[in-house]
Coordinates of N, CA and C in Angstrom, one line a residue:
X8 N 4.3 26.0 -47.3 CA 4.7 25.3 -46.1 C 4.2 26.2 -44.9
X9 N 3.5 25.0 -44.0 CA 2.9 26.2 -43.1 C 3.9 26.4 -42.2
X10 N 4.0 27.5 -41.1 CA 5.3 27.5 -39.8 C 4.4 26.8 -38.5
X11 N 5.3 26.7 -37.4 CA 5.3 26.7 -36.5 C 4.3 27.1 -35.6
X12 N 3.6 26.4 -35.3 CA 2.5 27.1 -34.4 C 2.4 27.1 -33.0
X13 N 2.6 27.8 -32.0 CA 2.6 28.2 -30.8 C 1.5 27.8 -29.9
X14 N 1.1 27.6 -28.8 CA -0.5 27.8 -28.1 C -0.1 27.4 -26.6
X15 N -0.9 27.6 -25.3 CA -0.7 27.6 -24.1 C -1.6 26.3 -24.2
X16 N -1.1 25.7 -23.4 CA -1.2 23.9 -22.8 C -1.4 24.1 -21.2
X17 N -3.0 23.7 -20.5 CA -2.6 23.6 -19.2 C -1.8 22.1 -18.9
X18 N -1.2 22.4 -17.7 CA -1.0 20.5 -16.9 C -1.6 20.6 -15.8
X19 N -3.0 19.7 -16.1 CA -3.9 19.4 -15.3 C -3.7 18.8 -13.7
X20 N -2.3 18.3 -13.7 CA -1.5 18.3 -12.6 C -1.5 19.3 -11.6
X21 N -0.9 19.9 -12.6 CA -0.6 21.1 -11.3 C -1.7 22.3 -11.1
X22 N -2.6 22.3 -12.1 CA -3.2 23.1 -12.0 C -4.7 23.4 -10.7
X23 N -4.7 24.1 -10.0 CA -5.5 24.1 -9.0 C -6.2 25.7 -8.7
X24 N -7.5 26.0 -9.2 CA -7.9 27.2 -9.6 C -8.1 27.8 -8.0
X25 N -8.4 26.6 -7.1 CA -8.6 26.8 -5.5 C -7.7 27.4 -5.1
X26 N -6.0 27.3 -5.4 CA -4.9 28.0 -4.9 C -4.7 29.3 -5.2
X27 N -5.3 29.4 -6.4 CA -4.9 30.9 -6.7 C -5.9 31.9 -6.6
X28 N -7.1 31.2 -5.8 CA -8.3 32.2 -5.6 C -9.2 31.2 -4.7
X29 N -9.0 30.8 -3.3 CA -9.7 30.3 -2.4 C -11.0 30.6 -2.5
X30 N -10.8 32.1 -2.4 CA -12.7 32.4 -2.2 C -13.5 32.5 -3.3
X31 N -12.5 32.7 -4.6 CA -13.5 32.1 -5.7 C -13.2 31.3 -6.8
X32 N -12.2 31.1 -6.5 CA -12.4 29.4 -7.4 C -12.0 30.3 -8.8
X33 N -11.4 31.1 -9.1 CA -11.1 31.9 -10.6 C -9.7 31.7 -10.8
X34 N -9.2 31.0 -11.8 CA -7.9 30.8 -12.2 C -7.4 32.2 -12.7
X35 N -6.5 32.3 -12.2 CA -5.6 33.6 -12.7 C -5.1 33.6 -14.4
X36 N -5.0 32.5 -14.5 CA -4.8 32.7 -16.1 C -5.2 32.7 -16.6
X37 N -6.7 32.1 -16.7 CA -7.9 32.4 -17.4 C -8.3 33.8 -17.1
X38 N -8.3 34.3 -16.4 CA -8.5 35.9 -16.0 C -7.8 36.3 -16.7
X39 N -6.5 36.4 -17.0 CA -5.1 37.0 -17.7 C -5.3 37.4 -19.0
X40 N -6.6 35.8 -19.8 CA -6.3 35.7 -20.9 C -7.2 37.2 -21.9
X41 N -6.3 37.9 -22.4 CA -7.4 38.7 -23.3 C -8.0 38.7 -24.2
X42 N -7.4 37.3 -25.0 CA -8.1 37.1 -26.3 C -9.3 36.0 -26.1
X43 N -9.8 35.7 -24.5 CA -10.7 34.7 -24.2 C -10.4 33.1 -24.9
X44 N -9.4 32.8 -24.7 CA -9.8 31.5 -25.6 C -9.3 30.8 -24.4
X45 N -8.9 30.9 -23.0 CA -8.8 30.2 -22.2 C -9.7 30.3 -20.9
X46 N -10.8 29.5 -21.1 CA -11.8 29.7 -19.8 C -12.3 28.2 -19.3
X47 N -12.6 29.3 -17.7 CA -13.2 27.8 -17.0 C -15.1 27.7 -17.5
X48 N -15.1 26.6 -18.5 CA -16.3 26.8 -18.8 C -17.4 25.5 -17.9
X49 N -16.4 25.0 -16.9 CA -17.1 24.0 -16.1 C -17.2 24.8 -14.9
X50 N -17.1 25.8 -14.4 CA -17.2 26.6 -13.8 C -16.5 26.9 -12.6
X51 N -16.5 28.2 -11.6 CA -15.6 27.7 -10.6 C -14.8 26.8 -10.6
X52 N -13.3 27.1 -9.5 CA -12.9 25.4 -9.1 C -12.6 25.0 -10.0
X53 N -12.8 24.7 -11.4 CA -12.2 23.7 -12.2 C -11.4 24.5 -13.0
X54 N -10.4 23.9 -13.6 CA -9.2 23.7 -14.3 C -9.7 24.2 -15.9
X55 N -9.3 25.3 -16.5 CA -9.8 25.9 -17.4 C -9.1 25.4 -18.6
X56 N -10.3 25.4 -20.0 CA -9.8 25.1 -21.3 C -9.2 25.9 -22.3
X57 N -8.5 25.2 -22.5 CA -7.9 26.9 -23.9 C -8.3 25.9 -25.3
X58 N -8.7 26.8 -25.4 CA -9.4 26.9 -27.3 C -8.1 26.9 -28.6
X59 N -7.2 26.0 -28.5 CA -5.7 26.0 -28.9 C -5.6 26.6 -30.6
X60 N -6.5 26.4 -31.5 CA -6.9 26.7 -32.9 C -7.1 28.2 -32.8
X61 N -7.6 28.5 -31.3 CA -7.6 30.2 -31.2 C -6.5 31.4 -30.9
X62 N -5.9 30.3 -29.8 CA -4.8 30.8 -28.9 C -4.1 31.4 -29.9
X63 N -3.5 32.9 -29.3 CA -3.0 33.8 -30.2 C -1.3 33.9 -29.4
X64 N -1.0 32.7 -28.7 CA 0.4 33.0 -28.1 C 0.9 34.4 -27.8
X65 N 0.1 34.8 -26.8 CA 0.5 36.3 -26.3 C 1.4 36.2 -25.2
X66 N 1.4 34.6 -24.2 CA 1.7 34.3 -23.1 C 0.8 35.2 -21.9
X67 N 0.2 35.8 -21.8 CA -0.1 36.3 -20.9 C -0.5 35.9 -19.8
X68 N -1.0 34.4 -20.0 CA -2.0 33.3 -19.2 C -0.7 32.8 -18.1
X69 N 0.2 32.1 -19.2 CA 1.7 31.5 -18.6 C 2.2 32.7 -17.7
X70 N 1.8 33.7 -17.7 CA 2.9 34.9 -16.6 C 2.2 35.0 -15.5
X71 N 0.9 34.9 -16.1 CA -0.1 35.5 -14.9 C -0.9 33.8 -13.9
X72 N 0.0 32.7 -14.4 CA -0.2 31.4 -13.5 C 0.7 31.3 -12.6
X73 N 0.5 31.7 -11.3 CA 0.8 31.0 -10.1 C 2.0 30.2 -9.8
X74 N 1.1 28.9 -10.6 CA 1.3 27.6 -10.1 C 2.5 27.3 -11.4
X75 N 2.7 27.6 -12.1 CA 3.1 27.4 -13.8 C 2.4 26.3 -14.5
X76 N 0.8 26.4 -14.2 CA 0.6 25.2 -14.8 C 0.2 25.0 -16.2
X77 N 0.4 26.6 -16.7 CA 0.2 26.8 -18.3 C 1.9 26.8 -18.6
X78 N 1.9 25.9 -19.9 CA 3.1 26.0 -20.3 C 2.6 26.5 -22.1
X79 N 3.9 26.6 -22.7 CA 4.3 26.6 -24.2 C 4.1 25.7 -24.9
X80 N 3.1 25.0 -25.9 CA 3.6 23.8 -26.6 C 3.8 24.1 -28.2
X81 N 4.1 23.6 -28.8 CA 5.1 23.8 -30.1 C 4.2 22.3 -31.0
X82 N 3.7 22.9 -31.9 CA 3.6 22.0 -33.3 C 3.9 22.7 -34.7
X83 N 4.4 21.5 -35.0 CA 4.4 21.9 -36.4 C 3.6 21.3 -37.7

């Protein structure tokens, strides 16, 4: 039986990489992330992906967002 698996979820709602870096458009939590599986790979300005099969739930991303627009999601 497998457990519980953890991973960071942005909400594209709230998320706005403009706010947390006007002059360059770099989301703070994708900067945050160490293990790289969350990046803006559309570049500047845009709202970054996390690689969720990768995500090593360190939270680092969720502490180091701003806006809170990385949350916790939970499957099982």
């Amino acid at each position: 039986m497998q457990g519980k698996k953890s991973f960071a979820m942005v909400d594209y709602e709230k998320c706005e990489p403009r706010k947390c870096s006007p002059d360059e458009g770099i989301c703070a939590a994708a900067a945050a992330c160490t293990h790289r599986v969350m990046k803006q790979i559309d570049g500047r300005f845009e709202p970054p992906i996390v690689f969720q099969d990768l995500c090593m739930g360190c939270w680092d991303c969720i502490e180091a967002c701003p806006l809170e627009a990385v949350q916790i999601r939970h499957i099982t």
